[in-house]
PDB file of C-alpha atoms in Angstrom:
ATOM      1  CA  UNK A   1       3.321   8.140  14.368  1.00 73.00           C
ATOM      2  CA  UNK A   2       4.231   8.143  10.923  1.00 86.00           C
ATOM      3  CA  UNK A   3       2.343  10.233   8.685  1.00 93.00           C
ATOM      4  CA  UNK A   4       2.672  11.083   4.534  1.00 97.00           C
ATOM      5  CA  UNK A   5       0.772  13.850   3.326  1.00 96.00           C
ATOM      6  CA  UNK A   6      -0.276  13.577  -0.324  1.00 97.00           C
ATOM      7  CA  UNK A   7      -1.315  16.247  -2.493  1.00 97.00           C
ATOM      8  CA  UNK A   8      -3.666  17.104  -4.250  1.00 97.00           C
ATOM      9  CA  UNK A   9      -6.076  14.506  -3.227  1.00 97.00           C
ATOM     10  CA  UNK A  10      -7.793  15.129  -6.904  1.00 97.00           C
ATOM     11  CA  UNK A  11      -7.227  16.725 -10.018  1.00 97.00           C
ATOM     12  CA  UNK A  12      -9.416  17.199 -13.357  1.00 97.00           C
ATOM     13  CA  UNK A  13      -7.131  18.363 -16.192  1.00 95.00           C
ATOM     14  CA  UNK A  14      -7.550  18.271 -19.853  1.00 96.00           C
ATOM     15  CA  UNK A  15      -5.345  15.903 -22.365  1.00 96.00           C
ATOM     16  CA  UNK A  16      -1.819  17.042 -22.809  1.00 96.00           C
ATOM     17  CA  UNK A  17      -1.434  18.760 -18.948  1.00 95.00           C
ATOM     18  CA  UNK A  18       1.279  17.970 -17.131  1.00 97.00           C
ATOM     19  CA  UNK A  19       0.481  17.273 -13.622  1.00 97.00           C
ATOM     20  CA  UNK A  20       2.657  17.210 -10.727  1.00 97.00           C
ATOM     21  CA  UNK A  21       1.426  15.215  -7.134  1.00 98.00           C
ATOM     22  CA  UNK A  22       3.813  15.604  -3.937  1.00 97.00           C
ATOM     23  CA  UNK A  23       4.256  13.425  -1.580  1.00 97.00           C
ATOM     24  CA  UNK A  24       5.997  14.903   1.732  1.00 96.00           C
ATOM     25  CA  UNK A  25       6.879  12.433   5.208  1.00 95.00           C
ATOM     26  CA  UNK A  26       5.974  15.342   7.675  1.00 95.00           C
ATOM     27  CA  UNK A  27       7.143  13.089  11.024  1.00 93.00           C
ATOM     28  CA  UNK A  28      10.202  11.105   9.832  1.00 93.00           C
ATOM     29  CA  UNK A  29      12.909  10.786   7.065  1.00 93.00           C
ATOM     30  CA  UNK A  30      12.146   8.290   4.610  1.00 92.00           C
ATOM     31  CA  UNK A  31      15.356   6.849   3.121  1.00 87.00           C
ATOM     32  CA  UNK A  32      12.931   6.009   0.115  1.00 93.00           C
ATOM     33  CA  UNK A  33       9.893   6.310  -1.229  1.00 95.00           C
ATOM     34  CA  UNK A  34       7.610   4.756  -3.630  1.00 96.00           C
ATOM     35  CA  UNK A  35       4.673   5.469  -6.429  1.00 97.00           C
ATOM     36  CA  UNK A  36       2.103   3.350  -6.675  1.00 97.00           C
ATOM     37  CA  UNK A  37      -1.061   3.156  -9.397  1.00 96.00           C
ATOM     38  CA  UNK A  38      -4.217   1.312  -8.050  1.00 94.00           C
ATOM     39  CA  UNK A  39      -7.298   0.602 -10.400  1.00 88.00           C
ATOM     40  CA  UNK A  40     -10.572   0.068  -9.247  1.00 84.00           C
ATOM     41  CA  UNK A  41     -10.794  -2.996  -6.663  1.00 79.00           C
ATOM     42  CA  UNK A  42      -7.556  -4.211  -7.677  1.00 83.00           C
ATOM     43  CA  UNK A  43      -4.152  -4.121  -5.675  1.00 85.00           C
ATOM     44  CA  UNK A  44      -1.086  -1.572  -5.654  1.00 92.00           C
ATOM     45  CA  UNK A  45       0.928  -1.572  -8.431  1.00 94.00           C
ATOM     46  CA  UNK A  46       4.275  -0.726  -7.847  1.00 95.00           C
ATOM     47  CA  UNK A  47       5.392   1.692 -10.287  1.00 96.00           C
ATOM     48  CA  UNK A  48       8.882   3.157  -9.221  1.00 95.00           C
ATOM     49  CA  UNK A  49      11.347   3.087  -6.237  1.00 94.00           C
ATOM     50  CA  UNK A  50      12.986   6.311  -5.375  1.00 92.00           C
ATOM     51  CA  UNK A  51      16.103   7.147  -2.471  1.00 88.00           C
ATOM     52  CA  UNK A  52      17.134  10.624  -1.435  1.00 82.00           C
ATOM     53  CA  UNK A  53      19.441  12.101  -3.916  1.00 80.00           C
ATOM     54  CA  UNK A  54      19.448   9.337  -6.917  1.00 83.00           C
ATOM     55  CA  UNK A  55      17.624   7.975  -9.879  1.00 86.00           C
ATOM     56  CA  UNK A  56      14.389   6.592  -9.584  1.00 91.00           C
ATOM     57  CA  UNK A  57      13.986   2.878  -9.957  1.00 93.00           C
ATOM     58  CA  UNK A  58      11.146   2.306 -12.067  1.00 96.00           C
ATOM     59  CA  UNK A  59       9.397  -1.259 -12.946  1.00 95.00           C
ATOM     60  CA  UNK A  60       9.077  -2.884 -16.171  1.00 95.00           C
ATOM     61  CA  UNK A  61       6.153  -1.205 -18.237  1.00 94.00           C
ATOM     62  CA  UNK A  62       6.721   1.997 -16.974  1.00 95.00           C
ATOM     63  CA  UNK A  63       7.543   4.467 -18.682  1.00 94.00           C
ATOM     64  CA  UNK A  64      10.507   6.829 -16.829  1.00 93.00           C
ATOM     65  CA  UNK A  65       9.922   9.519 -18.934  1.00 95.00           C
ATOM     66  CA  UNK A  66       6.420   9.544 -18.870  1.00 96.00           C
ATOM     67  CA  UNK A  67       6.492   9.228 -15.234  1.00 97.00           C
ATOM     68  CA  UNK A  68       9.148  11.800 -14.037  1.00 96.00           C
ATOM     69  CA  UNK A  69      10.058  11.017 -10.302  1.00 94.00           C
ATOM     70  CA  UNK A  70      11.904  13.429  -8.652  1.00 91.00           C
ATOM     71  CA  UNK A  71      13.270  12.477  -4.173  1.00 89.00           C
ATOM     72  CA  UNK A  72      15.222  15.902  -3.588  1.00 83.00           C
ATOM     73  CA  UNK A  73      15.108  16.000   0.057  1.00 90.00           C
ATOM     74  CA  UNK A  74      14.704  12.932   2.747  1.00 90.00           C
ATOM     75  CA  UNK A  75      10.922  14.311   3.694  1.00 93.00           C
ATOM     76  CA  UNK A  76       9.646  14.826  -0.618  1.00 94.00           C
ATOM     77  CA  UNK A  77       9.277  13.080  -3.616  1.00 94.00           C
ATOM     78  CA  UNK A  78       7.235  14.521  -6.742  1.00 95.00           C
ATOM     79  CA  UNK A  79       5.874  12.556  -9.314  1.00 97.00           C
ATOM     80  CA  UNK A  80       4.578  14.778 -12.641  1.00 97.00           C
ATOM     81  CA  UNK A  81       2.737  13.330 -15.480  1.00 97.00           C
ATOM     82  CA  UNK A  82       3.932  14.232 -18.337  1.00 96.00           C
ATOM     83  CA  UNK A  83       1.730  15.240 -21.542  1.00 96.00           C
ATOM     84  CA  UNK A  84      -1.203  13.267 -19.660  1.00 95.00           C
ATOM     85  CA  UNK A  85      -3.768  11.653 -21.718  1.00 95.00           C
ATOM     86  CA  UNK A  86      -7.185   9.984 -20.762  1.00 95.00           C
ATOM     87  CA  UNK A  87      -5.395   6.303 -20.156  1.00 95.00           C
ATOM     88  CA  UNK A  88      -3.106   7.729 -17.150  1.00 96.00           C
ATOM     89  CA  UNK A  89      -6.346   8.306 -14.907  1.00 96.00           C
ATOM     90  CA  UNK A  90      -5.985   6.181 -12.263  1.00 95.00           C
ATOM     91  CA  UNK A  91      -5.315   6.741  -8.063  1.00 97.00           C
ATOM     92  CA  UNK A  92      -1.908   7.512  -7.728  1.00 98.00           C
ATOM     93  CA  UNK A  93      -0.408   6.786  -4.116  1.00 98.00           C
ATOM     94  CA  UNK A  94       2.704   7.447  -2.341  1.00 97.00           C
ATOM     95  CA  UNK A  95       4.670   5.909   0.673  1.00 97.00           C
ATOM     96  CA  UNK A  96       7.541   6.309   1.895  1.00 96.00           C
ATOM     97  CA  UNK A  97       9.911   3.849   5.046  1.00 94.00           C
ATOM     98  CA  UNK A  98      12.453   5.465   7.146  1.00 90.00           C
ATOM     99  CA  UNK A  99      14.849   2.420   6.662  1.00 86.00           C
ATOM    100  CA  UNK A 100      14.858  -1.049   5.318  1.00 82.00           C
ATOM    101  CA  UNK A 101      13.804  -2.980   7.852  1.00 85.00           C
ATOM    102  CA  UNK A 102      10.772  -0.721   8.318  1.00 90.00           C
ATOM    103  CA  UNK A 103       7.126  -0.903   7.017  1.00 93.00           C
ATOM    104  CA  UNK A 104       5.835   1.462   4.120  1.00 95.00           C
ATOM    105  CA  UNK A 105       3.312   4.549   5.234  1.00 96.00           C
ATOM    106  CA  UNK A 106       0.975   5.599   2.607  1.00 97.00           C
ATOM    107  CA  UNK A 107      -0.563   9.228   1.605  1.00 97.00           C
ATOM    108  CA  UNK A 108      -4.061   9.667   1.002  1.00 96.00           C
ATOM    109  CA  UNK A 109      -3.493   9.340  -3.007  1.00 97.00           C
ATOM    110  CA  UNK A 110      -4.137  11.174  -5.861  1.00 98.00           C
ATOM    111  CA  UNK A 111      -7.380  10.631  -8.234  1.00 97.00           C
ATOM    112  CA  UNK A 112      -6.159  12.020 -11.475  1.00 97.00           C
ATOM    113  CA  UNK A 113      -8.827  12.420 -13.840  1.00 96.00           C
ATOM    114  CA  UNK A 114      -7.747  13.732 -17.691  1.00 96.00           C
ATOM    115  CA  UNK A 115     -10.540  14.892 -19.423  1.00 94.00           C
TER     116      UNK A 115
ATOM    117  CA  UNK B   1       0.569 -18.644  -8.651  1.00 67.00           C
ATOM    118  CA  UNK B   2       0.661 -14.787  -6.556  1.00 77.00           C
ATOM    119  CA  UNK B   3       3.709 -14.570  -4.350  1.00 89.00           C
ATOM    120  CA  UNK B   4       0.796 -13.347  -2.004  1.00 93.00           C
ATOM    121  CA  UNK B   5      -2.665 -14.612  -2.310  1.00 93.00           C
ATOM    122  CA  UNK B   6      -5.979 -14.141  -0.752  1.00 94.00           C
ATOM    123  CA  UNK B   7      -9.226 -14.324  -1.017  1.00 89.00           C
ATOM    124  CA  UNK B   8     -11.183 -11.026  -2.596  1.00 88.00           C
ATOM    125  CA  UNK B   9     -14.338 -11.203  -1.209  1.00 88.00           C
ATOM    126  CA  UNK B  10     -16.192  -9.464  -0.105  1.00 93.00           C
ATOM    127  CA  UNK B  11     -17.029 -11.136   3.258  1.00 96.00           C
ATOM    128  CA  UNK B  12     -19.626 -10.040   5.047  1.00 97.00           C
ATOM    129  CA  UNK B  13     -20.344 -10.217   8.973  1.00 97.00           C
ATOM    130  CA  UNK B  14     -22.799  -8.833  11.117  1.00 97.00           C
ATOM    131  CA  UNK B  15     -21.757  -6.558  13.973  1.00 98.00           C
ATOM    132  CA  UNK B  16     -19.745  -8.074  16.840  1.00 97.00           C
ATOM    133  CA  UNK B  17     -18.513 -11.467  15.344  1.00 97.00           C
ATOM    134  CA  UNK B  18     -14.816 -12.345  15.281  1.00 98.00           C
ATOM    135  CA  UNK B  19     -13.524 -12.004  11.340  1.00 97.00           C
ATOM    136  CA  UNK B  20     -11.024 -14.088  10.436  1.00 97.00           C
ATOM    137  CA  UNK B  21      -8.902 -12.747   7.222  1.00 97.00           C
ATOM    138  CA  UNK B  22      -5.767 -15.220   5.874  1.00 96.00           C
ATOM    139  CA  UNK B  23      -3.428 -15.053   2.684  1.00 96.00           C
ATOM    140  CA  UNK B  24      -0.687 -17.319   1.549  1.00 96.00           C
ATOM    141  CA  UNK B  25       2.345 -16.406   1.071  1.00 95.00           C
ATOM    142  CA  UNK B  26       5.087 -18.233  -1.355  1.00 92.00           C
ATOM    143  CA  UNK B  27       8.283 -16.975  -1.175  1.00 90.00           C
ATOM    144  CA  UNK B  28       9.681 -18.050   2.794  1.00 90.00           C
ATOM    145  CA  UNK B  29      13.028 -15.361   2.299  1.00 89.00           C
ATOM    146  CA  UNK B  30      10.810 -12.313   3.640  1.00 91.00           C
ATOM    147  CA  UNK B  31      10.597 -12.053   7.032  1.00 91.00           C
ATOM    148  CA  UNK B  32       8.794  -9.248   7.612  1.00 93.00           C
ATOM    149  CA  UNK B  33       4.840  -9.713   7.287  1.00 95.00           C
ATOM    150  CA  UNK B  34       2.227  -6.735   7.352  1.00 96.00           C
ATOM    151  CA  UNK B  35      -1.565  -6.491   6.766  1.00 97.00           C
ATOM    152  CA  UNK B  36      -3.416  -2.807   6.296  1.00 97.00           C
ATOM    153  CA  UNK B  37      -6.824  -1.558   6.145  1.00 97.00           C
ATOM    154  CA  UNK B  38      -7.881   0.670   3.203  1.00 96.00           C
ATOM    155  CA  UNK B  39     -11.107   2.370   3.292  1.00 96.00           C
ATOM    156  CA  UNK B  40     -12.135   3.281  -0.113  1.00 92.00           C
ATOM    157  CA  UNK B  41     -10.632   6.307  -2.059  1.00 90.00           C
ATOM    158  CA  UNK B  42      -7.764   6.095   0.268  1.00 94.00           C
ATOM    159  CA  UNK B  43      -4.410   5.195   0.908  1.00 95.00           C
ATOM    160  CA  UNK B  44      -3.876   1.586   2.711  1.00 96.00           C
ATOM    161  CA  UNK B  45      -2.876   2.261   6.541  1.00 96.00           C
ATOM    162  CA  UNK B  46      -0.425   0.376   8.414  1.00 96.00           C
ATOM    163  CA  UNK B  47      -2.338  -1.889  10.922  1.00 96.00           C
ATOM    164  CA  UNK B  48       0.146  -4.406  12.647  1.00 94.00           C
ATOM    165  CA  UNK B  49       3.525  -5.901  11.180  1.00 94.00           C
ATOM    166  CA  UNK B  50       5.504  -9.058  12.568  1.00 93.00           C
ATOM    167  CA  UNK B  51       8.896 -10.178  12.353  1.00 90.00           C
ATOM    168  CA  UNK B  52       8.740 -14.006  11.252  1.00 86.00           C
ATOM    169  CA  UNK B  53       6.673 -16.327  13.164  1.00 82.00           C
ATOM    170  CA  UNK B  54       4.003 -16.234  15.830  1.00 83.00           C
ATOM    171  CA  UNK B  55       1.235 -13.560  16.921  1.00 90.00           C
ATOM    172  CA  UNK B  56       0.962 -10.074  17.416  1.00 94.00           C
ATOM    173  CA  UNK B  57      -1.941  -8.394  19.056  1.00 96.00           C
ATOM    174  CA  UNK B  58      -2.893  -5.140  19.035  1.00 95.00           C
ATOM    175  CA  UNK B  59      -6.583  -3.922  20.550  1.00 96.00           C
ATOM    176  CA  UNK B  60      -9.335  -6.045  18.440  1.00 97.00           C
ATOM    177  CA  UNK B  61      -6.575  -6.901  16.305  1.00 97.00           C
ATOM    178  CA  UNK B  62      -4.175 -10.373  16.030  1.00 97.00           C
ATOM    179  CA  UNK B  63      -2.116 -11.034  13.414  1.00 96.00           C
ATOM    180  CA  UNK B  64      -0.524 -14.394  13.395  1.00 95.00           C
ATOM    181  CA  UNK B  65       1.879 -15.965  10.994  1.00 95.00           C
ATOM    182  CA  UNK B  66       2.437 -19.809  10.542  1.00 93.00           C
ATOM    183  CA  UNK B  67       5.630 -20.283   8.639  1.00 91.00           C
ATOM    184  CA  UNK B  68       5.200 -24.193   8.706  1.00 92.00           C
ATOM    185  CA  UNK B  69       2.069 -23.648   6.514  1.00 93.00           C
ATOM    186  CA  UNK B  70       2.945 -20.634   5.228  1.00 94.00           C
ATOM    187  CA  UNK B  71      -0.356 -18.949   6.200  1.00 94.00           C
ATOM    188  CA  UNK B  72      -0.492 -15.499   7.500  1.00 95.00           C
ATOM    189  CA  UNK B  73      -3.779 -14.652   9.225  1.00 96.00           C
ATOM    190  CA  UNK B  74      -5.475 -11.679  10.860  1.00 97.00           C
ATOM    191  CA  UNK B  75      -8.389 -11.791  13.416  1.00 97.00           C
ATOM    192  CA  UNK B  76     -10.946  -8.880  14.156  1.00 98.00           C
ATOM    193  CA  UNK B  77     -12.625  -9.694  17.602  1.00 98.00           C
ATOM    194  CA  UNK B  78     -16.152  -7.259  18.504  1.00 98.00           C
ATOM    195  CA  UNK B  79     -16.116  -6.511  14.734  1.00 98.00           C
ATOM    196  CA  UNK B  80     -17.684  -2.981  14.107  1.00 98.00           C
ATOM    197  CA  UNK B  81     -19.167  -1.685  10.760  1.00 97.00           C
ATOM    198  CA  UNK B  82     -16.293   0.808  10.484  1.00 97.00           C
ATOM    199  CA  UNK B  83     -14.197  -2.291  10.080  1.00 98.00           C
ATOM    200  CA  UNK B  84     -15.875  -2.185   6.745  1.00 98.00           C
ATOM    201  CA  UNK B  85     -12.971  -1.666   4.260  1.00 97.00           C
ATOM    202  CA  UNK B  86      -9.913  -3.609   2.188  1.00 96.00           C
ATOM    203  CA  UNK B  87      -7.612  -5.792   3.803  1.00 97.00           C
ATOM    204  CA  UNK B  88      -3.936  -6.027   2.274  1.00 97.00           C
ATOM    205  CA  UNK B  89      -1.817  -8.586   3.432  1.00 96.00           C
ATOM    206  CA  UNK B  90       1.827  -9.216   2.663  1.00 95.00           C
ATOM    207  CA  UNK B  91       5.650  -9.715   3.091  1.00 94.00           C
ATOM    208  CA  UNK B  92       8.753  -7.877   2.843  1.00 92.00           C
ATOM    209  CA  UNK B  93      12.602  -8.417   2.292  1.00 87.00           C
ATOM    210  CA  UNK B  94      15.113  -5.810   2.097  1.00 76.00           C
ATOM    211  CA  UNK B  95      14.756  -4.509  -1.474  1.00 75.00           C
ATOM    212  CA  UNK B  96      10.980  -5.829  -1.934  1.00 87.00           C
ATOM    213  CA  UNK B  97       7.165  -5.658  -0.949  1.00 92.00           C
ATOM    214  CA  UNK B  98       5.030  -7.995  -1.845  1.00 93.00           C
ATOM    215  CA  UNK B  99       1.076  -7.097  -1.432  1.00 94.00           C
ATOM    216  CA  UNK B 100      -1.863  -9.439  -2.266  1.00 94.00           C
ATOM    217  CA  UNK B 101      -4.742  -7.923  -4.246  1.00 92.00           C
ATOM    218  CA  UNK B 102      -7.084  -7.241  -0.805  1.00 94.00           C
ATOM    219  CA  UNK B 103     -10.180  -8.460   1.044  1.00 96.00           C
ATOM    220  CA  UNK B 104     -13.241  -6.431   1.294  1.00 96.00           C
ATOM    221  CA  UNK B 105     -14.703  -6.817   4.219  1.00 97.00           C
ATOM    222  CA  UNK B 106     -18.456  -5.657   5.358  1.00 97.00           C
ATOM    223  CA  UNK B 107     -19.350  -5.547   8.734  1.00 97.00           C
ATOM    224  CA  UNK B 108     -23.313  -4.762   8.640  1.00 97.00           C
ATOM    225  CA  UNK B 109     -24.884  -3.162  11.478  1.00 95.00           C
TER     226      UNK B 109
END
């Protein structure tokens, strides 16, 4: 199999927390990784690309340093939240590939709620 | 017009019929198609993926990809209400992954 842990599964902080969510590969090496925000009944949107040891790619409208991405290690990548405010609730979900020809495995997301 | 686009829903079967899901896909460089289930309030999960044209079948599950028509298609045979969930279709190159927006599906018991 090909499983991606994800956690927390939810969080409830108050405006101006910084949140960090992990995302961990516990069965393979993922050469990358990806975030993805999903609002209700609507699809993924991609929100950055990270690989093992570089930058994260992120896509147009997002904000990199709002949306610190860090891919130390070929089995983690940590996305925090920086200064968090009421508009950045959303379900936050991981996935990570082991290579490129391979499909993307997803976490269980993360339902950040900022109070 | 989507790279990827299918119908939202939600479509609604009773238990045991065959569900047929389908998207259409634009952009005929990707050659790697996928669909997953989501339930609700979590992540999608891989269900089948093919490498260009023709069908894959896995259990209850085909998927099936016409390239001519650019149609990529999933069948559900002996449909079961925990079917019930979000189907995401799509494509993928080497730097890109292209998802449509989902069909809900309800299978009612």
């Amino acid at each position: 199999g090909a499983v991606v842990s994800q956690h927390p599964s939810r969080v409830i902080c108050k405006s101006g927390t910084s949140v960090k969510i992990e995302c961990r590969s516990l069965d393979f090496q993922a050469t990358t990784m990806f975030w993805y925000r999903q609002f209700p009944k609507q699809s993924l949107m991609l929100m950055a690309t990270s690989n093992e040891g570089s930058k994260a790619t992120y896509e147009q409208g997002v904000e990199k340093d709002k949306f610190l991405i860090n891919h130390a290690s070929l089995t983690l990548s940590t996305l925090t939240v920086t200064s968090a405010h009421p508009e950045d609730s959303s379900f936050y979900i991981c996935s990570a590939r082991r290579g490129e020809s391979q499909p993307q495995h997803f976490g269980d997301g993360t339902r950040l709620s900022i109070l | 017009q989507k790279e990827v686009e299918q119908d939202p829903g939600p479509l609604s079967v009773p238990e045991g019929a065959i569900v047929s899901l389908n998207c259409t896909y634009s952009n005929s460089a990707f050659q790697y198609f996928m669909w997953y289930r989501q339930y609700s309030r979590k992540g999608p999960e891989l269900l089948m993926y093919t490498y260009s044209s023709g069908n894959k079948e896995d259990g209850r599950f085909t998927a099936q990809v016409d390239k001519s028509s650019k149609y990529i298609s999933l069948f559900i045979r002996d449909s079961q209400p925990s079917d019930s969930a979000t189907y995401l279709c799509g494509q993928w190159g080497t730097y890109k992954y292209i998802f449509g927006t989902g069909t809900r599906l309800k299978v009612l018991a």
